[in-house]
PDB file of C-alpha atoms and ligand atoms in Angstrom:
ATOM      1  CA  UNK M  20       0.247   0.125  -0.034  1.00  0.00           C
ATOM      2  CA  UNK M  21       1.513   3.095  -0.488  1.00  0.00           C
ATOM      3  CA  UNK M  22       2.691   4.852   1.912  1.00  0.00           C
ATOM      4  CA  UNK M  23       0.770   8.676   2.360  1.00  0.00           C
ATOM      5  CA  UNK M  24       2.962   9.794   4.783  1.00  0.00           C
ATOM      6  CA  UNK M  25       6.043   9.696   2.330  1.00  0.00           C
ATOM      7  CA  UNK M  26       3.309  11.104  -0.937  1.00  0.00           C
ATOM      8  CA  UNK M  27       3.281  14.158   2.091  1.00  0.00           C
ATOM      9  CA  UNK M  28       6.820  14.684   3.033  1.00  0.00           C
ATOM     10  CA  UNK M  29       7.400  14.637  -0.595  1.00  0.00           C
ATOM     11  CA  UNK M  30       5.738  17.790  -1.904  1.00  0.00           C
ATOM     12  CA  UNK M  31       7.116  19.393   1.192  1.00  0.00           C
ATOM     13  CA  UNK M  32      10.228  18.354  -0.143  1.00  0.00           C
ATOM     14  CA  UNK M  33       9.587  19.181  -3.662  1.00  0.00           C
ATOM     15  CA  UNK M  34      10.676  16.111  -4.940  1.00  0.00           C
ATOM     16  CA  UNK M  35       9.088  15.679  -7.841  1.00  0.00           C
ATOM     17  CA  UNK M  36      10.133  12.509  -9.199  1.00  0.00           C
ATOM     18  CA  UNK M  37       8.873  11.033  -5.713  1.00  0.00           C
ATOM     19  CA  UNK M  38       5.414  12.360  -5.465  1.00  0.00           C
ATOM     20  CA  UNK M  39       4.507  11.579  -9.284  1.00  0.00           C
ATOM     21  CA  UNK M  40       5.366   7.833  -8.252  1.00  0.00           C
ATOM     22  CA  UNK M  41       3.811   8.073  -5.375  1.00  0.00           C
ATOM     23  CA  UNK M  42       0.408   9.048  -6.591  1.00  0.00           C
ATOM     24  CA  UNK M  43       0.457   6.825  -9.790  1.00  0.00           C
ATOM     25  CA  UNK M  44       0.665   3.916  -7.260  1.00  0.00           C
ATOM     26  CA  UNK M  45      -2.057   5.609  -5.102  1.00  0.00           C
ATOM     27  CA  UNK M  46      -4.311   5.879  -7.850  1.00  0.00           C
ATOM     28  CA  UNK M  47      -2.976   2.303  -9.384  1.00  0.00           C
ATOM     29  CA  UNK M  48      -4.092   1.121  -5.910  1.00  0.00           C
ATOM     30  CA  UNK M  49      -8.313   2.917  -5.932  1.00  0.00           C
ATOM     31  CA  UNK M  50      -7.748   5.580  -3.369  1.00  0.00           C
ATOM     32  CA  UNK M  51     -10.001   8.419  -4.475  1.00  0.00           C
ATOM     33  CA  UNK M  52      -7.948  11.210  -6.115  1.00  0.00           C
ATOM     34  CA  UNK M  53     -10.260  13.889  -4.057  1.00  0.00           C
ATOM     35  CA  UNK M  54      -9.118  12.700  -0.564  1.00  0.00           C
ATOM     36  CA  UNK M  55      -5.500  12.055  -2.027  1.00  0.00           C
ATOM     37  CA  UNK M  56      -6.234  15.799  -2.695  1.00  0.00           C
ATOM     38  CA  UNK M  57      -8.111  17.447   0.497  1.00  0.00           C
ATOM     39  CA  UNK M  58      -5.756  14.709   2.778  1.00  0.00           C
ATOM     40  CA  UNK M  59      -2.646  14.770   1.969  1.00  0.00           C
ATOM     41  CA  UNK M  60      -1.222  17.190  -1.265  1.00  0.00           C
ATOM     42  CA  UNK M  61      -3.584  20.376  -0.205  1.00  0.00           C
ATOM     43  CA  UNK M  62      -2.118  20.065   3.583  1.00  0.00           C
ATOM     44  CA  UNK M  63       1.671  19.831   2.444  1.00  0.00           C
ATOM     45  CA  UNK M  64       1.498  22.427   0.465  1.00  0.00           C
ATOM     46  CA  UNK M  65      -0.402  24.736   3.665  1.00  0.00           C
ATOM     47  CA  UNK M  66       2.768  23.318   5.749  1.00  0.00           C
ATOM     48  CA  UNK M  67       4.981  24.704   2.694  1.00  0.00           C
ATOM     49  CA  UNK M  68       3.316  28.325   3.094  1.00  0.00           C
ATOM     50  CA  UNK M  69       3.821  28.539   6.782  1.00  0.00           C
ATOM     51  CA  UNK M  70       7.736  27.707   6.716  1.00  0.00           C
ATOM     52  CA  UNK M  71       7.680  29.943   4.496  1.00  0.00           C
ATOM     53  CA  UNK M  72       5.367  32.147   6.636  1.00  0.00           C
ATOM     54  CA  UNK M  73       8.073  31.039   9.850  1.00  0.00           C
ATOM     55  CA  UNK M  74      11.458  32.111   7.777  1.00  0.00           C
ATOM     56  CA  UNK M  75      12.257  28.192   7.504  1.00  0.00           C
ATOM     57  CA  UNK M  76      11.080  28.004   3.663  1.00  0.00           C
ATOM     58  CA  UNK M  77      12.226  30.602   1.137  1.00  0.00           C
ATOM     59  CA  UNK M  78      11.045  31.183  -3.064  1.00  0.00           C
ATOM     60  CA  UNK M  79      13.237  28.311  -3.854  1.00  0.00           C
ATOM     61  CA  UNK M  80      11.481  25.586  -1.457  1.00  0.00           C
ATOM     62  CA  UNK M  81       8.306  27.495  -2.436  1.00  0.00           C
ATOM     63  CA  UNK M  82       8.716  26.701  -6.348  1.00  0.00           C
ATOM     64  CA  UNK M  83       9.854  22.951  -6.405  1.00  0.00           C
ATOM     65  CA  UNK M  84       7.374  22.305  -3.873  1.00  0.00           C
ATOM     66  CA  UNK M  85       5.108  24.066  -6.133  1.00  0.00           C
ATOM     67  CA  UNK M  86       6.465  21.885  -9.510  1.00  0.00           C
ATOM     68  CA  UNK M  87       6.085  18.297  -6.739  1.00  0.00           C
ATOM     69  CA  UNK M  88       2.771  19.211  -7.006  1.00  0.00           C
ATOM     70  CA  UNK M  89       1.668  20.156 -10.123  1.00  0.00           C
ATOM     71  CA  UNK M  90       3.366  17.014 -11.249  1.00  0.00           C
ATOM     72  CA  UNK M  91       0.706  15.161  -8.684  1.00  0.00           C
ATOM     73  CA  UNK M  92      -1.816  17.207 -10.340  1.00  0.00           C
ATOM     74  CA  UNK M  93      -1.465  16.300 -13.743  1.00  0.00           C
ATOM     75  CA  UNK M  94      -2.043  12.959 -12.754  1.00  0.00           C
ATOM     76  CA  UNK M  95      -5.374  13.618 -11.232  1.00  0.00           C
ATOM     77  CA  UNK M  96      -6.614  16.051 -12.884  1.00  0.00           C
ATOM     78  CA  UNK M  97      -7.864  13.619 -15.929  1.00  0.00           C
ATOM     79  CA  UNK M  98      -9.265  11.759 -13.250  1.00  0.00           C
ATOM     80  CA  UNK M  99     -11.996  15.102 -12.171  1.00  0.00           C
ATOM     81  CA  UNK M 100     -12.438  16.002 -15.735  1.00  0.00           C
ATOM     82  CA  UNK M 101     -14.700  13.523 -16.279  1.00  0.00           C
ATOM     83  CA  UNK M 102     -17.331  15.387 -19.023  1.00  0.00           C
ATOM     84  CA  UNK M 103     -20.961  15.175 -19.103  1.00  0.00           C
ATOM     85  CA  UNK M 104     -22.711  14.896 -22.976  1.00  0.00           C
ATOM     86  CA  UNK M 105     -23.997  18.415 -22.369  1.00  0.00           C
ATOM     87  CA  UNK M 106     -21.843  22.225 -21.460  1.00  0.00           C
ATOM     88  CA  UNK M 107     -23.027  22.733 -17.647  1.00  0.00           C
ATOM     89  CA  UNK M 108     -22.074  26.009 -18.352  1.00  0.00           C
ATOM     90  CA  UNK M 109     -19.203  28.698 -20.234  1.00  0.00           C
ATOM     91  CA  UNK M 110     -16.315  30.226 -17.925  1.00  0.00           C
ATOM     92  CA  UNK M 111     -14.000  32.368 -18.214  1.00  0.00           C
ATOM     93  CA  UNK M 112     -10.964  31.483 -15.904  1.00  0.00           C
ATOM     94  CA  UNK M 113      -7.955  33.456 -14.573  1.00  0.00           C
ATOM     95  CA  UNK M 114      -5.607  34.559 -12.376  1.00  0.00           C
ATOM     96  CA  UNK M 115      -5.928  38.453 -11.880  1.00  0.00           C
ATOM     97  CA  UNK M 116      -2.797  40.780 -12.604  1.00  0.00           C
ATOM     98  CA  UNK M 117      -0.094  41.056 -11.212  1.00  0.00           C
ATOM     99  CA  UNK M 118      -0.472  36.952  -9.628  1.00  0.00           C
ATOM    100  CA  UNK M 119       1.408  34.074 -10.749  1.00  0.00           C
ATOM    101  CA  UNK M 120      -0.573  31.330  -8.236  1.00  0.00           C
ATOM    102  CA  UNK M 121      -1.913  28.379 -10.671  1.00  0.00           C
ATOM    103  CA  UNK M 122      -2.105  25.862  -8.283  1.00  0.00           C
ATOM    104  CA  UNK M 123      -5.712  26.857  -6.499  1.00  0.00           C
ATOM    105  CA  UNK M 124      -6.863  27.998 -10.157  1.00  0.00           C
ATOM    106  CA  UNK M 125      -5.946  24.958 -12.060  1.00  0.00           C
ATOM    107  CA  UNK M 126      -7.663  22.829  -9.363  1.00  0.00           C
ATOM    108  CA  UNK M 127     -11.058  24.684  -9.969  1.00  0.00           C
ATOM    109  CA  UNK M 128     -10.968  24.304 -14.103  1.00  0.00           C
ATOM    110  CA  UNK M 129     -10.238  21.086 -14.010  1.00  0.00           C
ATOM    111  CA  UNK M 130     -13.540  20.567 -10.366  1.00  0.00           C
ATOM    112  CA  UNK M 131     -15.491  22.751 -12.739  1.00  0.00           C
ATOM    113  CA  UNK M 132     -14.660  20.906 -15.934  1.00  0.00           C
ATOM    114  CA  UNK M 133     -15.597  17.779 -14.270  1.00  0.00           C
ATOM    115  CA  UNK M 134     -18.963  19.310 -13.321  1.00  0.00           C
ATOM    116  CA  UNK M 135     -19.767  19.679 -16.431  1.00  0.00           C
ATOM    117  CA  UNK M 136     -18.576  23.272 -17.254  1.00  0.00           C
ATOM    118  CA  UNK M 137     -16.278  23.960 -20.639  1.00  0.00           C
ATOM    119  CA  UNK M 138     -13.698  25.448 -19.463  1.00  0.00           C
ATOM    120  CA  UNK M 139     -11.323  28.773 -20.839  1.00  0.00           C
ATOM    121  CA  UNK M 140      -8.286  29.125 -18.786  1.00  0.00           C
ATOM    122  CA  UNK M 141      -7.029  32.579 -19.540  1.00  0.00           C
ATOM    123  CA  UNK M 142      -3.984  31.680 -17.346  1.00  0.00           C
ATOM    124  CA  UNK M 143      -1.587  33.406 -14.742  1.00  0.00           C
ATOM    125  CA  UNK M 144      -1.115  37.359 -13.836  1.00  0.00           C
ATOM    126  CA  UNK M 145      -4.456  38.190 -16.891  1.00  0.00           C
ATOM    127  CA  UNK M 146      -4.846  42.408 -17.028  1.00  0.00           C
ATOM    128  CA  UNK M 147      -8.821  43.241 -16.668  1.00  0.00           C
ATOM    129  CA  UNK M 148      -8.978  43.772 -20.922  1.00  0.00           C
ATOM    130  CA  UNK M 149      -8.476  40.155 -21.114  1.00  0.00           C
ATOM    131  CA  UNK M 150     -10.857  38.686 -19.190  1.00  0.00           C
ATOM    132  CA  UNK M 151     -13.630  42.047 -20.968  1.00  0.00           C
ATOM    133  CA  UNK M 152     -12.012  40.267 -24.374  1.00  0.00           C
ATOM    134  CA  UNK M 153     -12.775  37.294 -23.625  1.00  0.00           C
ATOM    135  CA  UNK M 154     -16.427  37.448 -22.636  1.00  0.00           C
ATOM    136  CA  UNK M 155     -16.913  39.427 -25.704  1.00  0.00           C
ATOM    137  CA  UNK M 156     -15.913  36.657 -28.327  1.00  0.00           C
ATOM    138  CA  UNK M 157     -16.415  33.419 -25.688  1.00  0.00           C
ATOM    139  CA  UNK M 158     -19.810  34.256 -24.642  1.00  0.00           C
ATOM    140  CA  UNK M 159     -19.702  32.925 -21.094  1.00  0.00           C
ATOM    141  CA  UNK M 160     -21.685  32.975 -18.468  1.00  0.00           C
ATOM    142  CA  UNK M 161     -18.901  32.904 -15.377  1.00  0.00           C
ATOM    143  CA  UNK M 162     -16.263  34.845 -15.323  1.00  0.00           C
ATOM    144  CA  UNK M 163     -13.922  33.465 -12.166  1.00  0.00           C
ATOM    145  CA  UNK M 164     -11.087  34.801 -10.543  1.00  0.00           C
ATOM    146  CA  UNK M 165      -8.396  33.772  -8.507  1.00  0.00           C
ATOM    147  CA  UNK M 166      -5.934  35.518  -6.435  1.00  0.00           C
ATOM    148  CA  UNK M 167      -3.494  34.259  -3.643  1.00  0.00           C
ATOM    149  CA  UNK M 168      -1.682  37.436  -2.903  1.00  0.00           C
ATOM    150  CA  UNK M 169      -3.087  40.294  -0.466  1.00  0.00           C
ATOM    151  CA  UNK M 170      -2.032  42.735  -2.742  1.00  0.00           C
ATOM    152  CA  UNK M 171      -3.355  41.282  -5.852  1.00  0.00           C
ATOM    153  CA  UNK M 172      -6.973  40.383  -4.313  1.00  0.00           C
ATOM    154  CA  UNK M 173      -7.940  44.046  -5.086  1.00  0.00           C
ATOM    155  CA  UNK M 174      -7.983  43.852  -8.810  1.00  0.00           C
ATOM    156  CA  UNK M 175     -10.708  41.377  -8.484  1.00  0.00           C
ATOM    157  CA  UNK M 176     -12.873  44.730  -8.313  1.00  0.00           C
ATOM    158  CA  UNK M 177     -11.115  46.166 -11.793  1.00  0.00           C
ATOM    159  CA  UNK M 178     -11.491  42.809 -13.522  1.00  0.00           C
ATOM    160  CA  UNK M 179     -15.799  43.909 -12.219  1.00  0.00           C
ATOM    161  CA  UNK M 180     -15.354  47.961 -12.713  1.00  0.00           C
ATOM    162  CA  UNK M 181     -14.272  47.125 -16.475  1.00  0.00           C
ATOM    163  CA  UNK M 182     -16.630  44.713 -16.880  1.00  0.00           C
ATOM    164  CA  UNK M 183     -19.369  47.124 -15.903  1.00  0.00           C
ATOM    165  CA  UNK M 184     -17.556  49.996 -18.355  1.00  0.00           C
ATOM    166  CA  UNK M 185     -17.645  47.830 -20.794  1.00  0.00           C
ATOM    167  CA  UNK M 186     -21.142  46.879 -20.781  1.00  0.00           C
ATOM    168  CA  UNK M 187     -20.495  43.015 -20.494  1.00  0.00           C
ATOM    169  CA  UNK M 188     -21.170  43.214 -16.603  1.00  0.00           C
ATOM    170  CA  UNK M 189     -25.519  42.243 -16.894  1.00  0.00           C
ATOM    171  CA  UNK M 190     -24.484  39.385 -19.016  1.00  0.00           C
ATOM    172  CA  UNK M 191     -22.319  37.304 -16.993  1.00  0.00           C
ATOM    173  CA  UNK M 192     -22.131  36.345 -13.209  1.00  0.00           C
ATOM    174  CA  UNK M 193     -18.797  36.522 -11.429  1.00  0.00           C
ATOM    175  CA  UNK M 194     -16.793  34.303  -9.006  1.00  0.00           C
ATOM    176  CA  UNK M 195     -14.397  34.556  -7.527  1.00  0.00           C
ATOM    177  CA  UNK M 196     -11.595  32.843  -4.811  1.00  0.00           C
ATOM    178  CA  UNK M 197      -8.247  32.045  -3.629  1.00  0.00           C
ATOM    179  CA  UNK M 198      -6.316  31.807  -0.287  1.00  0.00           C
ATOM    180  CA  UNK M 199      -7.151  35.849   0.882  1.00  0.00           C
ATOM    181  CA  UNK M 200     -10.598  36.116  -0.770  1.00  0.00           C
ATOM    182  CA  UNK M 201     -13.835  35.470   1.495  1.00  0.00           C
ATOM    183  CA  UNK M 202     -17.589  35.847   1.723  1.00  0.00           C
ATOM    184  CA  UNK M 203     -17.142  39.748   2.726  1.00  0.00           C
ATOM    185  CA  UNK M 204     -14.988  40.713  -0.118  1.00  0.00           C
ATOM    186  CA  UNK M 205     -17.092  39.553  -1.568  1.00  0.00           C
ATOM    187  CA  UNK M 206     -19.927  40.761  -1.231  1.00  0.00           C
ATOM    188  CA  UNK M 207     -17.988  44.086  -0.930  1.00  0.00           C
ATOM    189  CA  UNK M 208     -16.365  44.147  -4.055  1.00  0.00           C
ATOM    190  CA  UNK M 209     -20.294  43.432  -5.975  1.00  0.00           C
ATOM    191  CA  UNK M 210     -19.262  39.692  -6.779  1.00  0.00           C
ATOM    192  CA  UNK M 211     -22.014  37.061  -7.782  1.00  0.00           C
ATOM    193  CA  UNK M 212     -20.300  33.930  -6.039  1.00  0.00           C
ATOM    194  CA  UNK M 213     -17.310  32.711  -3.991  1.00  0.00           C
ATOM    195  CA  UNK M 214     -16.310  29.684  -2.697  1.00  0.00           C
ATOM    196  CA  UNK M 215     -13.142  28.418  -0.872  1.00  0.00           C
ATOM    197  CA  UNK M 216     -12.623  25.571  -1.889  1.00  0.00           C
ATOM    198  CA  UNK M 217     -12.378  23.444  -5.737  1.00  0.00           C
ATOM    199  CA  UNK M 218     -15.313  21.719  -4.571  1.00  0.00           C
ATOM    200  CA  UNK M 219     -17.416  23.947  -3.256  1.00  0.00           C
ATOM    201  CA  UNK M 220     -16.000  26.256  -7.207  1.00  0.00           C
ATOM    202  CA  UNK M 221     -18.640  23.888  -8.996  1.00  0.00           C
ATOM    203  CA  UNK M 222     -21.407  24.455  -6.387  1.00  0.00           C
ATOM    204  CA  UNK M 223     -21.565  28.001  -6.034  1.00  0.00           C
ATOM    205  CA  UNK M 224     -21.058  27.331 -10.479  1.00  0.00           C
ATOM    206  CA  UNK M 225     -24.265  25.451 -10.525  1.00  0.00           C
ATOM    207  CA  UNK M 226     -25.821  28.022  -8.146  1.00  0.00           C
ATOM    208  CA  UNK M 227     -25.182  31.237 -10.797  1.00  0.00           C
ATOM    209  CA  UNK M 228     -26.003  29.415 -14.368  1.00  0.00           C
ATOM    210  CA  UNK M 229     -29.878  28.462 -12.601  1.00  0.00           C
ATOM    211  CA  UNK M 230     -30.149  32.052 -11.351  1.00  0.00           C
TER     212      UNK M 230
HETATM  213 CO1  B1M R  17       3.377  32.141  -3.481  1.00  0.00          CO
HETATM  214  N1  B1M R  17       2.586  33.179  -1.652  1.00  0.00           N
HETATM  215  N2  B1M R  17       4.476  33.709  -3.435  1.00  0.00           N
HETATM  216  N3  B1M R  17       4.416  30.842  -4.161  1.00  0.00           N
HETATM  217  N4  B1M R  17       2.523  30.783  -2.212  1.00  0.00           N
HETATM  218  C1  B1M R  17       1.406  32.451  -0.656  1.00  0.00           C
HETATM  219  C2  B1M R  17       0.378  33.188  -1.639  1.00  0.00           C
HETATM  220  C3  B1M R  17       1.974  33.352   1.127  1.00  0.00           C
HETATM  221  C4  B1M R  17       0.335  32.805   2.010  1.00  0.00           C
HETATM  222  C5  B1M R  17       2.932  32.211   1.670  1.00  0.00           C
HETATM  223  C6  B1M R  17       2.987  32.957   2.250  1.00  0.00           C
HETATM  224  O1  B1M R  17       2.992  33.772   2.846  1.00  0.00           O
HETATM  225  N5  B1M R  17       2.646  32.025   3.612  1.00  0.00           N
HETATM  226  C7  B1M R  17       2.196  34.106  -0.099  1.00  0.00           C
HETATM  227  C8  B1M R  17       1.157  35.415   0.081  1.00  0.00           C
HETATM  228  C9  B1M R  17       0.979  36.076   1.672  1.00  0.00           C
HETATM  229  C10 B1M R  17       0.031  37.512   1.335  1.00  0.00           C
HETATM  230  O2  B1M R  17      -0.296  37.709   0.170  1.00  0.00           O
HETATM  231  N6  B1M R  17      -0.170  38.064   2.333  1.00  0.00           N
HETATM  232  C11 B1M R  17       3.341  34.029  -0.826  1.00  0.00           C
HETATM  233  C12 B1M R  17       4.034  34.905  -1.428  1.00  0.00           C
HETATM  234  C13 B1M R  17       4.752  36.461  -0.211  1.00  0.00           C
HETATM  235  C14 B1M R  17       4.398  35.259  -2.330  1.00  0.00           C
HETATM  236  C15 B1M R  17       5.545  36.341  -3.219  1.00  0.00           C
HETATM  237  C16 B1M R  17       4.988  37.146  -3.142  1.00  0.00           C
HETATM  238  C17 B1M R  17       7.210  35.692  -2.919  1.00  0.00           C
HETATM  239  C18 B1M R  17       8.316  36.306  -3.062  1.00  0.00           C
HETATM  240  O3  B1M R  17       8.516  36.283  -4.135  1.00  0.00           O
HETATM  241  N7  B1M R  17       8.477  37.057  -2.596  1.00  0.00           N
HETATM  242  C19 B1M R  17       5.735  35.474  -4.469  1.00  0.00           C
HETATM  243  C20 B1M R  17       4.446  36.728  -5.309  1.00  0.00           C
HETATM  244  C21 B1M R  17       4.578  36.457  -6.658  1.00  0.00           C
HETATM  245  C22 B1M R  17       3.397  37.308  -7.732  1.00  0.00           C
HETATM  246  O4  B1M R  17       2.378  35.651  -7.824  1.00  0.00           O
HETATM  247  N8  B1M R  17       3.338  37.659  -8.245  1.00  0.00           N
HETATM  248  C23 B1M R  17       5.041  34.421  -4.782  1.00  0.00           C
HETATM  249  C24 B1M R  17       5.263  33.315  -5.476  1.00  0.00           C
HETATM  250  C25 B1M R  17       4.957  31.451  -5.357  1.00  0.00           C
HETATM  251  C26 B1M R  17       5.776  30.494  -6.077  1.00  0.00           C
HETATM  252  C27 B1M R  17       5.806  31.191  -7.755  1.00  0.00           C
HETATM  253  C28 B1M R  17       7.152  30.023  -5.840  1.00  0.00           C
HETATM  254  C29 B1M R  17       4.551  29.809  -5.981  1.00  0.00           C
HETATM  255  C30 B1M R  17       3.191  29.439  -6.650  1.00  0.00           C
HETATM  256  C31 B1M R  17       3.910  28.450  -8.345  1.00  0.00           C
HETATM  257  C32 B1M R  17       2.060  28.400  -8.636  1.00  0.00           C
HETATM  258  O5  B1M R  17       1.245  28.602  -8.498  1.00  0.00           O
HETATM  259  N9  B1M R  17       2.841  28.404  -9.885  1.00  0.00           N
HETATM  260  C33 B1M R  17       4.394  30.020  -4.467  1.00  0.00           C
HETATM  261  C34 B1M R  17       3.246  29.200  -3.195  1.00  0.00           C
HETATM  262  C35 B1M R  17       3.349  27.717  -3.617  1.00  0.00           C
HETATM  263  C36 B1M R  17       2.361  29.948  -2.615  1.00  0.00           C
HETATM  264  C37 B1M R  17       1.619  28.758  -1.672  1.00  0.00           C
HETATM  265  C38 B1M R  17       2.945  27.497  -0.192  1.00  0.00           C
HETATM  266  C39 B1M R  17       0.933  27.673  -1.765  1.00  0.00           C
HETATM  267  C40 B1M R  17       0.091  28.238  -2.521  1.00  0.00           C
HETATM  268  C41 B1M R  17      -1.249  27.438  -3.345  1.00  0.00           C
HETATM  269  O6  B1M R  17      -0.108  26.602  -4.517  1.00  0.00           O
HETATM  270  N10 B1M R  17      -1.701  26.368  -2.294  1.00  0.00           N
HETATM  271  C42 B1M R  17       0.894  29.855  -0.885  1.00  0.00           C
HETATM  272  C43 B1M R  17       0.927  29.724   0.504  1.00  0.00           C
HETATM  273  C44 B1M R  17      -0.180  28.774   1.404  1.00  0.00           C
HETATM  274  O7  B1M R  17      -1.105  29.384   0.503  1.00  0.00           O
HETATM  275  N11 B1M R  17      -0.487  27.641   1.928  1.00  0.00           N
HETATM  276  C45 B1M R  17       1.822  30.955  -1.032  1.00  0.00           C
HETATM  277  C46 B1M R  17      -2.315  25.122  -2.547  1.00  0.00           C
HETATM  278  C47 B1M R  17      -3.970  25.198  -3.522  1.00  0.00           C
HETATM  279  C48 B1M R  17      -4.598  24.299  -4.049  1.00  0.00           C
HETATM  280  O8  B1M R  17      -3.806  26.007  -1.955  1.00  0.00           O
HETATM  281  O9  B1M R  17      -4.475  28.494  -3.928  1.00  0.00           O
HETATM  282  O10 B1M R  17      -5.288  28.181  -1.866  1.00  0.00           O
HETATM  283  P1  B1M R  17      -5.076  27.619  -3.286  1.00  0.00           P
HETATM  284  O11 B1M R  17      -6.251  27.021  -4.193  1.00  0.00           O
HETATM  285  C49 B1M R  17      -7.599  27.114  -3.053  1.00  0.00           C
HETATM  286  C50 B1M R  17      -8.518  27.448  -2.681  1.00  0.00           C
HETATM  287  O12 B1M R  17      -7.647  28.938  -2.423  1.00  0.00           O
HETATM  288  C51 B1M R  17      -9.484  28.354  -3.713  1.00  0.00           C
HETATM  289  O13 B1M R  17      -9.569  26.169  -4.226  1.00  0.00           O
HETATM  290  C52 B1M R  17      -8.426  25.960  -4.213  1.00  0.00           C
HETATM  291  C53 B1M R  17      -8.269  24.494  -3.768  1.00  0.00           C
HETATM  292  O14 B1M R  17      -8.961  24.201  -2.851  1.00  0.00           O
HETATM  293  N12 B1M R  17      -9.664  28.540  -5.102  1.00  0.00           N
HETATM  294  C54 B1M R  17     -10.891  29.075  -5.463  1.00  0.00           C
HETATM  295  C55 B1M R  17      -8.443  29.078  -5.604  1.00  0.00           C
HETATM  296  N13 B1M R  17      -8.832  30.081  -6.503  1.00  0.00           N
HETATM  297  C56 B1M R  17      -9.847  29.813  -6.371  1.00  0.00           C
HETATM  298  C57 B1M R  17     -11.420  30.522  -7.578  1.00  0.00           C
HETATM  299  C58 B1M R  17     -12.649  30.813  -7.494  1.00  0.00           C
HETATM  300  C59 B1M R  17     -12.796  29.433  -6.020  1.00  0.00           C
HETATM  301  C60 B1M R  17     -12.013  29.022  -5.257  1.00  0.00           C
HETATM  302  O15 B1M R  17     -13.680  30.925  -7.490  1.00  0.00           O
HETATM  303  C61 B1M R  17     -13.357  31.410  -8.992  1.00  0.00           C
END
């Protein structure tokens, strides 16, 4: 049986080959991919963040841990994205301007795909005008924004303002998330939905398209 503690340690230490191998083994043994994420991989990244805050880790350690996590997600993502026949709706997703964190955003995108949504991923460091253009060109029903930094979070409000200024705000629902984002902040900036995790994001997206 796969050593789950070893997987946690492999992410924490940024050992990408060991992380991939242990994830592959666990999946082969039938471990639920969602459980692997929620109980091992995400807690390992949280511990990486804690160590960074306490100066036990620095940016290079963050980078190697992120690389290990990304390798794990490459194996898990296809298992989350089991599509239904009819798309539940179209979502444009991105990490806001100035912010390069994409692990959480990628997870939300994968879960939305798994939940039957068509997802257009604009990537990271996305300027407001790119969100506006994507809504216009793609006819998306939802704009989903992620931010991991307190300094980039206000970029979500800027995007909402840009959607308003360009006359497309009434056509879309806006949902936001990311570690520093709260329901209160979402309400403050006039977002329609918020979730603090990727599965919740799917529930929120579903509720927004039926309104
Ligand atoms: Co950065 N970083 N980082 N980092 N990093 C944090 C966010 C930080 C909290 C670490 C810390 O101090 N404890 C801190 C922010 C502090 C703050 O703003 N108050 C921080 C900092 C300071 C920085 C730099 C400034 C460091 C520096 O250079 N001095 C720098 C900024 C770069 C930039 O963006 N311009 C930086 C850089 C990086 C790396 C590039 C090295 C790397 C990112 C690699 C990558 O993403 N490709 C990195 C990492 C890995 C982290 C931590 C350790 C882990 C983030 C992560 O991937 N978590 C992070 C500490 C932490 O969060 N514990 C930290 C796992 C992921 C699954 O969770 O993204 O929260 P998360 O997503 C969750 C939910 O938030 C939610 O669902 C996801 C799944 O449950 N969610 C949504 C996310 N988006 C959503 C959208 C939704 C709904 C839900 O709807 C649309």
